[in-house]
Structures are given as C-alpha cells and as structure tokens.
Coordinates of N, CA and C in Angstrom, one line a residue:
M30 N 99.0 135.5 30.3 CA 100.1 135.0 31.1 C 100.4 133.5 30.9
K31 N 101.6 133.2 30.7 CA 102.0 131.8 30.5 C 102.1 131.0 31.8
D32 N 101.6 129.8 31.9 CA 101.7 129.0 33.1 C 103.1 128.5 33.2
N33 N 103.6 128.6 34.4 CA 105.0 128.2 34.7 C 105.3 126.7 34.5
Y34 N 104.3 125.9 34.6 CA 104.5 124.4 34.5 C 104.1 123.8 33.1
E35 N 103.8 124.7 32.2 CA 103.4 124.2 30.9 C 104.4 123.3 30.2
D36 N 105.7 123.6 30.5 CA 106.7 122.8 29.8 C 106.8 121.3 30.3
I37 N 106.3 121.1 31.5 CA 106.4 119.7 32.1 C 105.1 119.1 32.3
L38 N 104.0 119.8 32.0 CA 102.7 119.3 32.3 C 102.3 118.1 31.6
Y39 N 102.7 117.9 30.4 CA 102.3 116.8 29.5 C 103.4 115.8 29.3
L40 N 104.4 115.8 30.1 CA 105.5 114.8 30.0 C 105.0 113.5 30.5
P41 N 105.6 112.3 30.0 CA 105.2 111.0 30.5 C 105.6 110.8 32.0
H42 N 104.9 110.0 32.7 CA 105.2 109.7 34.1 C 106.5 109.0 34.2
H43 N 107.3 109.5 35.2 CA 108.7 108.9 35.4 C 108.6 107.5 35.9
V44 N 109.3 106.5 35.4 CA 109.4 105.2 35.9 C 110.8 104.9 36.3
S45 N 111.0 104.5 37.6 CA 112.3 104.3 38.1 C 112.9 103.0 37.6
T46 N 114.2 103.0 37.3 CA 114.9 101.8 36.8 C 115.4 101.0 38.0
T47 N 115.5 101.6 39.2 CA 116.1 100.9 40.4 C 115.1 100.5 41.4
H48 N 113.9 101.1 41.5 CA 112.9 100.7 42.5 C 111.7 100.2 41.8
P49 N 111.1 99.1 42.4 CA 109.9 98.5 41.8 C 108.7 99.4 42.0
H50 N 107.7 99.3 41.2 CA 106.5 100.1 41.3 C 105.7 99.8 42.6
M51 N 105.3 100.8 43.4 CA 104.6 100.6 44.6 C 103.1 100.6 44.4
P52 N 102.5 99.5 44.9 CA 101.0 99.4 44.7 C 100.3 100.6 45.4
T53 N 99.1 101.0 44.9 CA 98.4 102.1 45.5 C 98.1 102.0 47.0
A54 N 97.7 100.7 47.4 CA 97.4 100.5 48.8 C 98.6 100.8 49.7
D55 N 99.8 100.4 49.3 CA 101.0 100.6 50.0 C 101.4 102.1 50.1
R56 N 101.1 102.7 49.0 CA 101.4 104.2 48.9 C 100.5 105.0 49.8
A57 N 99.2 104.5 50.0 CA 98.3 105.2 50.9 C 98.7 105.0 52.3
A58 N 99.3 103.8 52.6 CA 99.7 103.5 54.0 C 100.8 104.4 54.5
Q59 N 101.6 105.0 53.6 CA 102.6 105.9 54.0 C 102.0 107.1 54.8
F60 N 100.8 107.5 54.5 CA 100.2 108.6 55.0 C 99.2 108.3 56.2
S61 N 99.1 107.1 56.6 CA 98.2 106.7 57.7 C 98.7 107.3 59.0
A62 N 97.8 107.2 60.0 CA 98.2 107.8 61.4 C 99.4 107.1 61.9
F63 N 100.2 107.8 62.6 CA 101.5 107.3 63.2 C 101.3 107.3 64.7
A64 N 101.4 106.2 65.4 CA 101.3 106.1 66.8 C 102.7 106.2 67.5
A65 N 103.1 107.5 67.7 CA 104.4 107.7 68.3 C 104.4 107.3 69.8
L66 N 103.3 107.3 70.4 CA 103.3 107.0 71.9 C 102.6 105.7 72.1
T67 N 103.1 104.6 71.5 CA 102.5 103.3 71.7 C 102.5 102.9 73.2
G68 N 101.4 102.5 73.7 CA 101.3 102.1 75.1 C 101.0 103.2 76.1
Y69 N 101.0 104.4 75.6 CA 100.8 105.6 76.4 C 99.4 105.6 77.1
E70 N 98.4 105.2 76.4 CA 97.0 105.2 77.0 C 96.9 104.1 78.1
E71 N 97.6 103.0 77.9 CA 97.6 101.9 79.0 C 98.3 102.4 80.2
V72 N 99.4 103.2 80.1 CA 100.1 103.7 81.2 C 99.2 104.7 82.0
I73 N 98.6 105.6 81.2 CA 97.7 106.6 81.8 C 96.5 105.9 82.6
R74 N 96.0 104.9 82.0 CA 94.9 104.2 82.6 C 95.3 103.5 83.9
E75 N 96.5 102.9 83.9 CA 97.1 102.3 85.1 C 97.4 103.3 86.2
E76 N 97.9 104.4 85.8 CA 98.2 105.5 86.8 C 96.9 106.0 87.4
G77 N 95.8 106.0 86.7 CA 94.5 106.5 87.2 C 93.8 105.5 88.0
R78 N 94.2 104.3 88.0 CA 93.5 103.2 88.8 C 93.9 103.4 90.2
L79 N 92.9 103.4 91.1 CA 93.1 103.7 92.5 C 93.3 102.4 93.3
T80 N 94.2 102.5 94.3 CA 94.4 101.4 95.2 C 94.2 101.9 96.6
E81 N 94.0 101.0 97.5 CA 93.9 101.4 98.9 C 95.1 101.0 99.7
E82 N 95.4 101.7 100.8 CA 96.5 101.4 101.7 C 95.9 100.3 102.7
R83 N 96.8 99.4 103.1 CA 96.4 98.4 104.0 C 96.3 99.0 105.4
I84 N 95.2 98.6 106.1 CA 94.9 99.1 107.4 C 95.5 98.2 108.4
E85 N 96.3 98.8 109.3 CA 97.0 98.0 110.4 C 96.0 97.9 111.6
L86 N 95.7 96.7 112.1 CA 94.8 96.6 113.2 C 95.5 97.0 114.5
D87 N 94.8 97.6 115.4 CA 95.3 97.9 116.7 C 95.3 96.6 117.6
E88 N 95.9 96.6 118.7 CA 96.0 95.4 119.6 C 94.6 94.8 120.0
D89 N 93.7 95.7 120.3 CA 92.3 95.2 120.7 C 91.7 94.5 119.5
A90 N 91.8 95.0 118.3 CA 91.2 94.4 117.1 C 91.9 93.0 116.8
K91 N 93.2 92.9 117.1 CA 94.0 91.7 116.9 C 93.5 90.6 117.9
V92 N 93.3 91.0 119.1 CA 92.8 90.1 120.1 C 91.4 89.6 119.7
L93 N 90.6 90.4 119.3 CA 89.2 90.1 118.9 C 89.3 89.1 117.7
L94 N 90.1 89.4 116.7 CA 90.3 88.5 115.5 C 90.8 87.2 115.9
D95 N 91.8 87.1 116.8 CA 92.3 85.8 117.3 C 91.2 85.0 118.0
E96 N 90.4 85.7 118.8 CA 89.3 85.0 119.5 C 88.3 84.4 118.5
K97 N 88.0 85.2 117.4 CA 87.1 84.7 116.4 C 87.7 83.5 115.6
L98 N 89.0 83.6 115.4 CA 89.7 82.4 114.7 C 89.7 81.2 115.6
R99 N 89.9 81.4 116.9 CA 89.8 80.3 117.8 C 88.5 79.6 117.8
M100 N 87.4 80.4 117.9 CA 86.1 79.9 117.8 C 85.8 79.2 116.5
L101 N 86.3 79.7 115.4 CA 86.1 79.1 114.1 C 86.9 77.7 114.1
Q102 N 88.0 77.7 114.7 CA 88.8 76.4 114.8 C 88.1 75.4 115.5
E103 N 87.4 75.7 116.6 CA 86.6 74.8 117.4 C 85.5 74.1 116.6
R104 N 85.0 74.8 115.6 CA 83.9 74.3 114.8 C 84.3 73.9 113.4
I105 N 85.6 73.7 113.2 CA 86.2 73.5 111.8 C 85.6 72.2 111.2
E106 N 85.3 71.2 112.0 CA 84.8 69.9 111.4 C 83.4 70.1 110.8
E107 N 82.7 71.2 111.1 CA 81.4 71.4 110.6 C 81.4 72.2 109.3
D108 N 82.7 72.6 108.8 CA 82.9 73.5 107.7 C 82.0 74.7 107.9
P109 N 82.3 75.5 108.9 CA 81.5 76.7 109.3 C 81.6 77.7 108.2
E110 N 80.4 78.4 108.0 CA 80.4 79.5 107.0 C 81.0 80.8 107.7
A111 N 81.7 81.6 106.9 CA 82.3 82.8 107.4 C 82.2 83.9 106.4
V112 N 82.2 85.1 106.8 CA 82.3 86.3 105.9 C 83.7 86.9 106.3
I113 N 84.6 87.0 105.3 CA 85.9 87.4 105.6 C 86.3 88.6 104.7
T114 N 86.7 89.7 105.3 CA 87.2 90.9 104.6 C 88.7 90.9 104.8
Y115 N 89.4 90.8 103.6 CA 90.9 90.8 103.7 C 91.5 91.7 102.7
F116 N 92.8 92.0 102.9 CA 93.5 92.9 102.0 C 94.2 92.1 100.9
C117 N 94.0 92.5 99.7 CA 94.5 91.8 98.5 C 95.5 92.8 97.8
P118 N 96.8 92.5 98.0 CA 97.8 93.5 97.4 C 97.7 93.5 95.9
D119 N 98.0 94.7 95.3 CA 97.9 94.9 93.9 C 99.2 94.4 93.3
G120 N 99.2 93.7 92.2 CA 100.4 93.2 91.5 C 101.2 94.2 90.8
K121 N 100.6 95.3 90.5 CA 101.3 96.3 89.6 C 101.8 97.5 90.3
K122 N 101.1 97.9 91.4 CA 101.5 99.2 92.1 C 101.3 99.0 93.6
A123 N 101.7 100.0 94.3 CA 101.6 100.0 95.7 C 100.2 100.0 96.2
G124 N 99.9 99.4 97.3 CA 98.5 99.3 97.8 C 97.8 98.1 97.3
G125 N 96.5 98.1 97.3 CA 95.7 97.0 96.9 C 94.2 97.3 97.1
S126 N 93.5 96.3 97.4 CA 92.0 96.5 97.6 C 91.6 95.5 98.7
Y127 N 90.5 95.9 99.3 CA 89.8 95.0 100.3 C 88.8 94.1 99.6
V128 N 88.8 92.8 99.8 CA 87.9 91.9 99.2 C 87.1 91.2 100.3
T129 N 85.8 91.1 100.1 CA 85.0 90.4 101.1 C 84.4 89.1 100.4
V130 N 84.7 88.0 101.1 CA 84.2 86.7 100.6 C 83.3 86.0 101.6
R131 N 82.4 85.3 101.1 CA 81.5 84.4 102.0 C 81.7 83.0 101.5
G132 N 81.9 82.1 102.5 CA 82.1 80.7 102.1 C 82.4 79.9 103.4
R133 N 82.6 78.6 103.1 CA 82.8 77.7 104.2 C 84.3 77.5 104.4
V134 N 84.7 77.5 105.6 CA 86.2 77.3 106.0 C 86.4 75.8 106.1
R135 N 87.4 75.3 105.3 CA 87.8 73.9 105.4 C 88.8 73.6 106.5
K136 N 89.8 74.5 106.6 CA 90.8 74.4 107.7 C 91.5 75.7 108.0
I137 N 92.1 75.7 109.1 CA 92.9 76.9 109.5 C 94.3 76.3 109.7
D138 N 95.2 76.6 108.8 CA 96.6 76.1 108.8 C 97.4 77.1 109.8
T139 N 97.7 76.6 111.0 CA 98.3 77.4 112.0 C 99.8 77.6 111.7
Y140 N 100.4 76.6 111.0 CA 101.8 76.7 110.6 C 102.0 77.8 109.6
E141 N 101.3 77.8 108.5 CA 101.4 78.8 107.5 C 100.6 80.1 107.8
R142 N 99.7 80.0 108.8 CA 98.8 81.1 109.2 C 97.9 81.5 108.0
V143 N 97.2 80.5 107.5 CA 96.2 80.8 106.4 C 94.9 80.1 106.7
L144 N 93.8 80.7 106.2 CA 92.5 80.0 106.2 C 92.3 79.4 104.9
V145 N 91.9 78.2 104.8 CA 91.6 77.5 103.5 C 90.1 77.3 103.4
M146 N 89.6 77.8 102.4 CA 88.1 77.7 102.1 C 87.9 76.4 101.4
T147 N 86.6 76.0 101.4 CA 86.2 74.7 100.7 C 86.4 74.8 99.2
D148 N 86.4 76.1 98.6 CA 86.6 76.2 97.2 C 88.1 76.3 96.9
G149 N 89.0 76.2 97.9 CA 90.4 76.2 97.6 C 91.1 77.6 97.9
T150 N 90.3 78.6 98.1 CA 90.8 80.0 98.3 C 91.7 79.9 99.6
R151 N 92.8 80.5 99.6 CA 93.7 80.6 100.7 C 93.9 82.1 101.1
I152 N 93.6 82.4 102.4 CA 93.6 83.8 102.9 C 94.6 83.8 104.0
A153 N 95.6 84.7 103.9 CA 96.6 84.9 105.0 C 96.0 85.5 106.1
V154 N 96.2 85.0 107.3 CA 95.6 85.5 108.6 C 96.0 87.0 108.8
E155 N 97.2 87.3 108.5 CA 97.7 88.7 108.8 C 97.0 89.7 107.8
K156 N 96.4 89.3 106.8 CA 95.7 90.2 105.8 C 94.2 90.3 106.1
I157 N 93.7 89.6 107.1 CA 92.3 89.7 107.5 C 92.0 90.9 108.2
L158 N 91.0 91.7 107.8 CA 90.6 92.9 108.5 C 89.4 92.6 109.4
Q159 N 88.5 91.7 108.9 CA 87.3 91.5 109.6 C 86.8 90.0 109.4
L160 N 86.3 89.4 110.4 CA 85.8 88.0 110.3 C 84.5 87.9 111.0
T161 N 83.5 87.5 110.3 CA 82.2 87.3 111.0 C 81.6 85.9 110.6

C-alpha cells in the first residue's frame, strides 16, 4: 500500500516571502497556558475572607463606657495605660473586625470624640466596644 503523503514528504520546508521567520522560543509561547480569568483567584479569596458586624452597645453599656472615659480623662496627665477593644471597618467590604490594643492614652479629644494614644493611634469613641 502506497503512503498518501509520499508525494510531499521530501519537499523543502516552505519559507514565507511576507512574514519573517519566528524564533523557536516565540513559537513555543503560542502554546503556553492561557489565563482567561485573570484576577479570578483574588476575587474568590476576597469573597472568602470573613468580616464581623459591628455590635451596637445598649444604653447601660454606653453609660458604663462614658464613666470609664470620664475616669480616664481625670488621670490623663499620667498617660494612663488602657486596653481598648474597638471596631475597625473593612476597607473593601461590609463589616470589619474587632481590634484590641494596649497602650498609654495621651489625650481624649472631646470635640472630635477620639482617644489619642502615645504612639499616635486615634480611636473613635463611638467604635469602642470595651475599655479597661
């Protein structure tokens, strides 16, 4: 039986007169993996990241927190140490997380309603959950 390609098997390789020769490395790149969903994994990772809802304090808890802030204000010249748990909103999605910091309080700004720590951290009073 005669091979069907025998008539072209030994012909010289075609050389294009209009397109330059492609190097072997570039030719191999044509067949490399194609990332059709660029950024998809980052989106999935972000969606899977959990956030917490902010807890609203009841009136009794607000009164107790105000009392602790008043006591802290009375000792502010001593740079009193405090442990503060506050809500930190997430920059990318709804919710956030609760952060607990320990440090010395430099001042309580009653106009802006923020605690200023000696390291420069500013914590909004309305975001404070717990103060000890």
